[in-house]
Short mmCIF file of C-alpha atoms and ligand atoms in Angstrom, two decimals:
data_model
loop_
_atom_site.label_atom_id
_atom_site.label_comp_id
_atom_site.label_asym_id
_atom_site.label_seq_id
_atom_site.Cartn_x
_atom_site.Cartn_y
_atom_site.Cartn_z
CA UNK A 951 223.27 121.44 138.48
CA UNK A 952 221.83 123.72 135.82
CA UNK A 953 218.80 125.82 136.75
CA UNK A 954 215.78 124.54 134.82
CA UNK A 955 213.97 127.48 133.22
CA UNK A 956 210.67 127.59 131.32
CA UNK A 957 209.23 130.49 129.35
CA UNK A 958 205.49 131.15 129.15
CA UNK A 959 204.52 133.67 126.45
CA UNK A 960 206.83 133.37 123.48
CA UNK A 961 206.56 136.85 121.96
CA UNK A 962 208.84 139.90 121.84
CA UNK A 963 210.24 139.42 125.34
CA UNK A 964 209.72 135.66 125.80
CA UNK A 965 211.62 134.57 122.71
CA UNK A 966 214.58 136.76 123.68
CA UNK A 967 214.57 135.43 127.24
CA UNK A 968 214.50 131.87 125.89
CA UNK A 969 217.55 132.50 123.66
CA UNK A 970 219.37 134.22 126.53
CA UNK A 971 218.66 131.35 128.95
CA UNK A 972 219.83 128.83 126.34
CA UNK A 973 223.19 130.70 126.23
CA UNK A 974 223.85 130.53 130.00
CA UNK A 975 226.18 127.76 131.17
CA UNK A 976 224.37 127.45 134.51
CA UNK A 977 220.84 127.25 133.03
CA UNK A 978 218.83 124.83 130.92
CA UNK A 979 215.80 125.90 128.89
CA UNK A 980 213.25 123.15 129.53
CA UNK A 981 210.65 124.53 127.15
CA UNK A 982 208.51 127.40 125.89
CA UNK A 983 204.77 127.73 125.45
CA UNK A 984 202.87 128.39 122.25
CA UNK A 985 199.51 130.04 122.84
CA UNK A 986 198.67 129.81 119.16
CA UNK A 987 200.56 128.81 116.02
CA UNK A 988 202.73 131.46 114.35
CA UNK A 989 206.15 131.96 112.80
CA UNK A 990 207.44 132.24 116.38
CA UNK A 991 206.43 128.62 116.98
CA UNK A 992 208.18 127.53 113.77
CA UNK A 993 211.40 129.23 114.90
CA UNK A 994 211.17 127.68 118.38
CA UNK A 995 210.84 124.29 116.68
CA UNK A 996 213.82 124.98 114.40
CA UNK A 997 215.90 125.92 117.45
CA UNK A 998 215.04 122.60 119.06
CA UNK A 999 213.11 124.15 121.95
CA UNK A 1000 210.44 121.95 123.49
CA UNK A 1001 206.99 123.44 122.86
CA UNK A 1002 204.15 123.21 125.37
CA UNK A 1003 200.56 124.19 124.82
CA UNK A 1004 198.36 126.63 126.71
CA UNK A 1005 194.57 126.76 126.56
CA UNK A 1006 194.60 128.49 123.20
CA UNK A 1007 196.62 125.80 121.43
CA UNK A 1008 194.09 124.23 119.09
CA UNK A 1009 195.84 125.26 115.86
CA UNK A 1010 199.29 123.77 116.67
CA UNK A 1011 198.65 120.22 115.49
CA UNK A 1012 196.75 121.49 112.46
CA UNK A 1013 199.96 123.29 111.47
CA UNK A 1014 202.24 120.30 111.94
CA UNK A 1015 203.58 121.04 115.43
CA UNK A 1016 203.33 118.15 117.84
CA UNK A 1017 203.50 119.68 121.31
CA UNK A 1018 205.74 118.14 123.98
CA UNK A 1019 203.01 118.55 126.60
CA UNK A 1020 200.89 121.26 128.16
CA UNK A 1021 201.79 124.14 130.47
CA UNK A 1022 201.09 121.98 133.52
CA UNK A 1023 203.64 119.36 132.46
CA UNK A 1024 206.11 122.15 131.63
CA UNK A 1025 205.73 123.49 135.17
CA UNK A 1026 206.61 120.07 136.58
CA UNK A 1027 210.00 120.28 134.85
CA UNK A 1028 210.87 123.88 135.77
CA UNK A 1029 212.65 125.39 138.78
CA UNK A 1030 211.53 128.81 137.61
CA UNK A 1031 209.19 130.05 134.90
CA UNK A 1032 209.59 133.37 133.13
CA UNK A 1033 206.11 134.71 132.38
CA UNK A 1034 206.23 137.00 129.34
CA UNK A 1035 202.56 136.90 128.47
CA UNK A 1036 200.65 140.12 127.62
CA UNK A 1037 199.86 142.36 130.60
CA UNK A 1038 197.36 141.16 133.22
CA UNK A 1039 197.67 137.50 132.12
CA UNK A 1040 200.65 137.04 134.42
CA UNK A 1041 198.46 137.93 137.38
CA UNK A 1042 196.00 135.16 136.44
CA UNK A 1043 198.83 132.70 135.84
CA UNK A 1044 200.26 133.45 139.27
CA UNK A 1045 197.01 132.47 140.98
CA UNK A 1046 195.89 129.64 138.68
CA UNK A 1047 199.19 128.00 137.68
CA UNK A 1048 202.31 128.98 139.60
CA UNK A 1049 201.15 129.37 143.22
CA UNK A 1050 199.23 126.06 143.34
CA UNK A 1051 202.31 124.22 141.99
CA UNK A 1052 204.80 126.21 144.08
CA UNK A 1053 206.91 127.12 141.03
CA UNK A 1054 209.02 130.26 141.22
CA UNK A 1055 207.98 132.82 138.62
CA UNK A 1056 209.31 136.01 137.06
CA UNK A 1057 206.86 138.54 135.65
CA UNK A 1058 207.34 141.48 133.28
CA UNK A 1059 206.56 145.18 133.49
CA UNK A 1060 202.98 144.78 132.27
CA UNK A 1061 202.07 143.33 135.67
CA UNK A 1062 201.57 145.67 138.61
CA UNK A 1063 204.22 145.92 141.33
CA UNK A 1064 201.52 145.39 143.97
CA UNK A 1065 200.56 142.03 142.44
CA UNK A 1066 204.08 140.61 142.64
CA UNK A 1067 205.63 142.49 145.58
CA UNK A 1068 209.21 142.95 144.35
CA UNK A 1069 210.40 144.84 141.29
CA UNK A 1070 213.90 144.30 139.94
CA UNK A 1071 216.77 145.91 138.06
CA UNK A 1072 219.94 143.84 138.64
CA UNK A 1073 222.46 146.63 139.20
CA UNK A 1074 220.10 148.48 141.57
CA UNK A 1075 218.51 145.89 143.85
CA UNK A 1076 219.77 142.38 143.02
CA UNK A 1077 219.76 141.40 146.72
CA UNK A 1078 216.01 142.00 147.07
CA UNK A 1079 215.32 139.09 144.71
CA UNK A 1080 217.63 136.54 146.36
CA UNK A 1081 215.66 133.37 147.22
CA UNK A 1082 212.30 135.04 146.45
CA UNK A 1083 209.48 133.09 144.79
CA UNK A 1084 207.93 135.87 142.68
CA UNK A 1085 209.68 138.90 141.21
CA UNK A 1086 208.72 141.43 138.55
CA UNK A 1087 211.18 142.82 136.00
CA UNK A 1088 210.20 146.47 135.53
CA UNK A 1089 209.30 147.81 132.07
CA UNK A 1090 211.84 148.79 129.44
CA UNK A 1091 211.45 152.51 130.23
CA UNK A 1092 211.73 151.99 133.98
CA UNK A 1093 214.79 149.77 133.50
CA UNK A 1094 216.42 152.52 131.44
CA UNK A 1095 215.69 155.21 134.01
CA UNK A 1096 216.80 153.03 136.93
CA UNK A 1097 220.15 152.11 135.39
CA UNK A 1098 221.35 155.67 134.83
CA UNK A 1099 219.65 157.25 137.86
CA UNK A 1100 221.12 154.61 140.19
CA UNK A 1101 224.62 155.50 138.96
CA UNK A 1102 223.91 159.25 139.38
CA UNK A 1103 222.40 158.71 142.83
CA UNK A 1104 225.39 156.71 144.09
CA UNK A 1105 227.90 159.36 142.92
CA UNK A 1106 226.13 162.66 143.50
CA UNK A 1107 222.98 161.94 145.50
CA UNK A 1108 219.64 162.88 143.94
CA UNK A 1109 217.37 165.65 145.26
CA UNK A 1110 214.76 165.12 142.55
CA UNK A 1111 214.32 164.06 138.92
CA UNK A 1112 212.10 165.17 136.07
CA UNK A 1113 212.14 162.95 133.01
CA UNK A 1114 210.15 162.91 129.78
CA UNK A 1115 209.80 159.62 127.93
CA UNK A 1116 209.43 159.90 124.16
CA UNK A 1117 208.12 156.44 123.48
CA UNK A 1118 208.13 154.34 120.33
CA UNK A 1119 204.58 153.85 119.04
CA UNK A 1120 204.89 150.07 118.53
CA UNK A 1121 207.47 147.30 118.26
CA UNK A 1122 208.87 146.90 114.71
CA UNK A 1123 206.84 143.78 113.88
CA UNK A 1124 203.57 145.13 115.35
CA UNK A 1125 200.91 146.08 112.76
CA UNK A 1126 198.19 146.90 115.30
CA UNK A 1127 199.50 149.81 117.37
CA UNK A 1128 200.62 153.34 116.60
CA UNK A 1129 200.43 156.29 116.18
CA UNK A 1130 201.52 156.49 112.55
CA UNK A 1131 200.86 160.20 112.05
CA UNK A 1132 200.54 161.90 115.41
CA UNK A 1133 202.36 162.75 118.62
CA UNK A 1134 200.28 161.46 121.51
CA UNK A 1135 200.86 162.79 125.02
CA UNK A 1136 200.10 160.63 128.05
CA UNK A 1137 197.29 162.58 129.68
CA UNK A 1138 198.11 161.81 133.27
CA UNK A 1139 200.54 163.47 135.64
CA UNK A 1140 202.86 161.93 136.52
CA UNK A 1141 203.03 159.17 133.90
CA UNK A 1142 203.22 155.75 135.53
CA UNK A 1143 207.01 155.57 134.99
CA UNK A 1144 207.93 157.81 137.95
CA UNK A 1145 206.10 155.75 140.58
CA UNK A 1146 207.45 152.61 138.88
CA UNK A 1147 211.06 153.80 139.27
CA UNK A 1148 210.37 154.15 143.00
CA UNK A 1149 209.51 150.44 143.24
CA UNK A 1150 213.24 149.85 142.60
CA UNK A 1151 214.97 153.09 143.67
CA UNK A 1152 212.83 153.51 146.75
CA UNK A 1153 214.20 156.89 147.93
CA UNK A 1154 214.48 158.74 144.62
CA UNK A 1155 212.02 161.59 144.15
CA UNK A 1156 210.98 161.53 140.50
CA UNK A 1157 208.25 163.04 138.33
CA UNK A 1158 207.74 161.78 134.77
CA UNK A 1159 205.82 162.83 131.70
CA UNK A 1160 205.50 160.80 128.50
CA UNK A 1161 204.37 160.88 124.90
CA UNK A 1162 204.32 158.42 121.98
CA UNK A 1163 205.68 159.09 118.51
CA UNK A 1164 205.53 157.32 115.11
CA UNK A 1165 208.75 155.32 115.51
CA UNK A 1166 209.37 151.65 116.28
CA UNK A 1167 213.07 151.40 117.07
CA UNK A 1168 213.72 152.77 120.56
CA UNK A 1169 212.44 155.09 123.26
CA UNK A 1170 214.25 158.36 124.03
CA UNK A 1171 214.39 159.87 127.51
CA UNK A 1172 215.20 163.49 128.34
CA UNK A 1173 216.26 163.57 132.00
CA UNK A 1174 216.89 166.49 134.37
CA UNK A 1175 218.33 165.67 137.78
CA UNK A 1176 218.75 168.02 140.76
CA UNK A 1177 221.82 166.72 142.56
CA UNK A 1178 222.93 166.91 146.17
CA UNK A 1179 226.58 167.49 145.09
CA UNK A 1180 227.93 169.63 142.27
CA UNK A 1181 228.77 167.87 139.03
CA UNK A 1182 230.51 168.60 135.77
CA UNK A 1183 229.65 167.08 132.41
CA UNK A 1184 233.04 165.37 131.95
CA UNK A 1185 232.75 163.45 135.23
CA UNK A 1186 229.13 162.55 134.57
CA UNK A 1187 230.09 161.11 131.16
CA UNK A 1188 232.86 159.07 132.82
CA UNK A 1189 230.34 157.85 135.38
CA UNK A 1190 228.04 156.57 132.64
CA UNK A 1191 230.98 155.12 130.69
CA UNK A 1192 232.09 153.12 133.75
CA UNK A 1193 228.63 151.87 134.73
CA UNK A 1194 227.47 148.48 133.60
CA UNK A 1195 224.81 148.14 130.90
CA UNK A 1196 225.14 151.80 129.96
CA UNK A 1197 226.90 152.76 126.71
CA UNK A 1198 228.06 156.29 125.94
CA UNK A 1199 227.49 157.01 122.24
CA UNK A 1200 228.96 159.95 120.33
CA UNK A 1201 228.24 162.29 117.47
CA UNK A 1202 231.77 161.57 116.16
CA UNK A 1203 230.75 157.93 115.64
CA UNK A 1204 227.71 159.15 113.72
CA UNK A 1205 225.51 157.65 116.42
CA UNK A 1206 223.23 160.67 116.37
CA UNK A 1207 219.86 158.98 116.42
CA UNK A 1208 217.96 155.88 117.48
CA UNK A 1209 218.12 154.64 113.86
CA UNK A 1210 221.93 154.79 113.76
CA UNK A 1211 222.23 153.11 117.18
CA UNK A 1212 220.12 150.15 116.03
CA UNK A 1213 222.10 149.90 112.78
CA UNK A 1214 225.27 149.85 114.93
CA UNK A 1215 223.85 146.98 117.01
CA UNK A 1216 223.13 145.03 113.82
CA UNK A 1217 226.61 145.78 112.43
CA UNK A 1218 228.22 144.55 115.66
CA UNK A 1219 226.49 141.21 115.08
CA UNK A 1220 224.53 141.43 118.29
CA UNK A 1221 221.97 138.68 118.81
CA UNK A 1222 218.88 139.75 116.79
CA UNK A 1223 220.60 143.12 116.28
CA UNK A 1224 219.58 144.06 119.82
CA UNK A 1225 221.06 146.82 121.98
CA UNK A 1226 220.41 145.85 125.62
CA UNK A 1227 222.59 148.67 126.99
CA UNK A 1228 221.06 152.06 127.69
CA UNK A 1229 222.71 154.50 125.27
CA UNK A 1230 223.55 157.95 126.67
CA UNK A 1231 224.59 160.59 124.13
CA UNK A 1232 227.90 162.11 125.19
CA UNK A 1233 227.12 165.50 123.66
CA UNK A 1234 223.71 165.56 125.39
CA UNK A 1235 225.15 165.30 128.91
CA UNK A 1236 225.41 168.73 130.50
CA UNK A 1237 225.12 170.79 133.62
CA UNK A 1238 223.44 174.19 133.71
CA UNK A 1239 226.33 176.64 133.95
CA UNK A 1240 224.99 178.73 136.82
CA UNK A 1241 223.60 175.72 138.70
CA UNK A 1242 226.22 172.99 138.74
CA UNK A 1243 223.95 170.69 140.64
CA UNK A 1244 221.45 170.38 137.77
CA UNK A 1245 222.42 167.52 135.44
CA UNK A 1246 220.75 166.98 132.07
CA UNK A 1247 221.13 164.02 129.75
CA UNK A 1248 219.39 162.16 126.95
CA UNK A 1249 219.35 158.40 126.56
CA UNK A 1250 217.96 155.83 124.14
CA UNK A 1251 216.32 152.59 125.29
CA UNK A 1252 215.90 149.51 123.07
CA UNK A 1253 212.53 148.43 124.37
CA UNK A 1254 212.71 144.88 123.02
CA UNK A 1255 215.99 143.94 124.70
CA UNK A 1256 217.07 146.03 127.70
CA UNK A 1257 215.06 143.87 130.12
CA UNK A 1258 216.49 140.55 128.86
CA UNK A 1259 219.74 140.54 130.90
CA UNK A 1260 217.61 141.52 133.92
CA UNK A 1261 215.50 138.37 133.50
CA UNK A 1262 218.67 136.24 133.44
CA UNK A 1263 220.13 137.79 136.60
CA UNK A 1264 216.77 137.56 138.32
CA UNK A 1265 216.64 133.81 137.68
CA UNK A 1266 220.01 133.39 139.44
CA UNK A 1267 218.98 135.62 142.36
CA UNK A 1268 215.70 133.75 142.92
CA UNK A 1269 217.57 130.44 142.83
CA UNK A 1270 219.82 131.64 145.65
CA UNK A 1271 222.93 132.90 143.78
CA UNK A 1272 223.96 135.73 146.08
CA UNK A 1273 226.74 137.49 144.15
CA UNK A 1274 224.91 140.06 142.03
CA UNK A 1275 228.06 141.54 140.50
CA UNK A 1276 229.23 138.12 139.39
CA UNK A 1277 225.84 137.30 137.90
CA UNK A 1278 225.80 140.57 135.96
CA UNK A 1279 229.31 139.81 134.66
CA UNK A 1280 228.34 136.27 133.60
CA UNK A 1281 225.23 137.53 131.83
CA UNK A 1282 227.05 140.44 130.17
CA UNK A 1283 229.66 138.10 128.71
CA UNK A 1284 227.01 136.05 126.94
CA UNK A 1285 225.47 139.25 125.47
CA UNK A 1286 228.81 140.70 124.42
CA UNK A 1287 228.31 143.66 126.78
CA UNK A 1288 231.68 145.14 127.79
P1 NAD B 2240 203.97 140.03 122.90
O1 NAD B 2240 202.58 140.29 122.52
O2 NAD B 2240 205.06 140.32 121.94
O3 NAD B 2240 204.13 138.51 123.33
C1 NAD B 2240 203.22 137.87 124.19
C2 NAD B 2240 203.17 136.39 123.80
O4 NAD B 2240 202.31 135.73 124.73
C3 NAD B 2240 202.60 136.15 122.42
O5 NAD B 2240 203.41 135.20 121.76
C4 NAD B 2240 201.20 135.57 122.68
O6 NAD B 2240 200.80 134.63 121.71
C5 NAD B 2240 201.42 134.87 124.01
N1 NAD B 2240 200.21 134.72 124.82
C6 NAD B 2240 199.05 135.42 124.78
N2 NAD B 2240 198.20 134.95 125.73
C7 NAD B 2240 198.83 133.93 126.35
C8 NAD B 2240 198.48 133.06 127.41
N3 NAD B 2240 197.29 133.14 128.01
N4 NAD B 2240 199.38 132.13 127.81
C9 NAD B 2240 200.58 132.02 127.22
N5 NAD B 2240 200.97 132.83 126.21
C10 NAD B 2240 200.11 133.77 125.80
O7 NAD B 2240 204.19 140.81 124.26
P2 NAD B 2240 205.56 141.38 124.82
O8 NAD B 2240 205.83 142.71 124.19
O9 NAD B 2240 206.60 140.33 124.76
O10 NAD B 2240 205.14 141.70 126.32
C11 NAD B 2240 205.17 140.71 127.33
C12 NAD B 2240 205.36 141.39 128.66
O11 NAD B 2240 206.62 142.08 128.62
C13 NAD B 2240 204.32 142.43 129.03
O12 NAD B 2240 204.16 142.45 130.43
C14 NAD B 2240 204.97 143.74 128.58
O13 NAD B 2240 204.46 144.86 129.25
C15 NAD B 2240 206.42 143.47 128.91
N6 NAD B 2240 207.41 144.26 128.18
C16 NAD B 2240 207.28 144.49 126.85
C17 NAD B 2240 208.23 145.26 126.20
C18 NAD B 2240 208.15 145.60 124.75
O14 NAD B 2240 208.61 146.65 124.36
N7 NAD B 2240 207.58 144.77 123.91
C19 NAD B 2240 209.34 145.75 126.89
C20 NAD B 2240 209.47 145.44 128.25
C21 NAD B 2240 208.49 144.70 128.88
#
């Protein structure tokens, strides 16, 4: 029987999760919520998704949308709900909506690890989510770091990591956030990303710094890893090439920037023009010549989409599907990830 999935919070992440769930043969999307009327609601209606109201729904009917019920009736139909509401609302929903009705729920990176208890990146710790009631998908940046660092850790062993996150200022549609003419450092050491990586890769020592720039397309990470074993750049590139949900991109392809990578995703006909793989630049993988155990690389992270396959795998894990590799393969096929 198909797993019945609901989505609460139909924005950047929620609408992508809904589309991804609708593509899975073993899942059924039972509905999405609309907190207020917008073009997102119109598209959900066009796609034939059932629309359920939250407390802030008063303008739906006024705009010609007849809801199929409210969030409480949606929860009655769902085996698992994916909460993709803005940060801190998931915590309230857990207490007020999901726990009282005993509905399994997935939360996003805006919620704190401590609130949910388990943080998830499929290729790193799938087993931790099996049969659990509440799991958090880590943020886009943390997902990106975990994917590549997990591969490096398994092959070479990690002594320690320093990574700097150059973050997009806002999502492409977002007219409220920035900066539009500044580079803004995160004035805390470490940035929250390092401790967040450790909620998934529990034994990796990592220190992160971060800054935001006037760009909307992707984040860029500059990563330096002290390894337990010596490495060379060629082997490290092969490692990334052979790891799931990581794509090695090259100067020769003219994939020299976040802009060209996103154009490539659109040209490939990816759903929404998304790039859920973490893109590592081949020419930016290196080892310091007199210290072969220091690996450096740069990677690009499509913030809107890298966490979407994670949500899909997490649904299977929480519903008791034990084979993480198989789940990743099933999900990858629907996204066109090789
Ligand atoms: P968003 O603002 O794009 O979407 C949130 C949606 O929730 C909106 O449609 C809004 O109308 C709706 N909403 C607001 N209050 C609600 C409520 N009380 N009940 C139901 N719906 C409500 O936000 P987003 O970027 O999709 O972020 C959602 C979560 O995903 C956050 O935890 C965020 O940290 C995380 N996340 C975001 C990104 C990203 O780059 N956008 C990447 C990874 C993770």
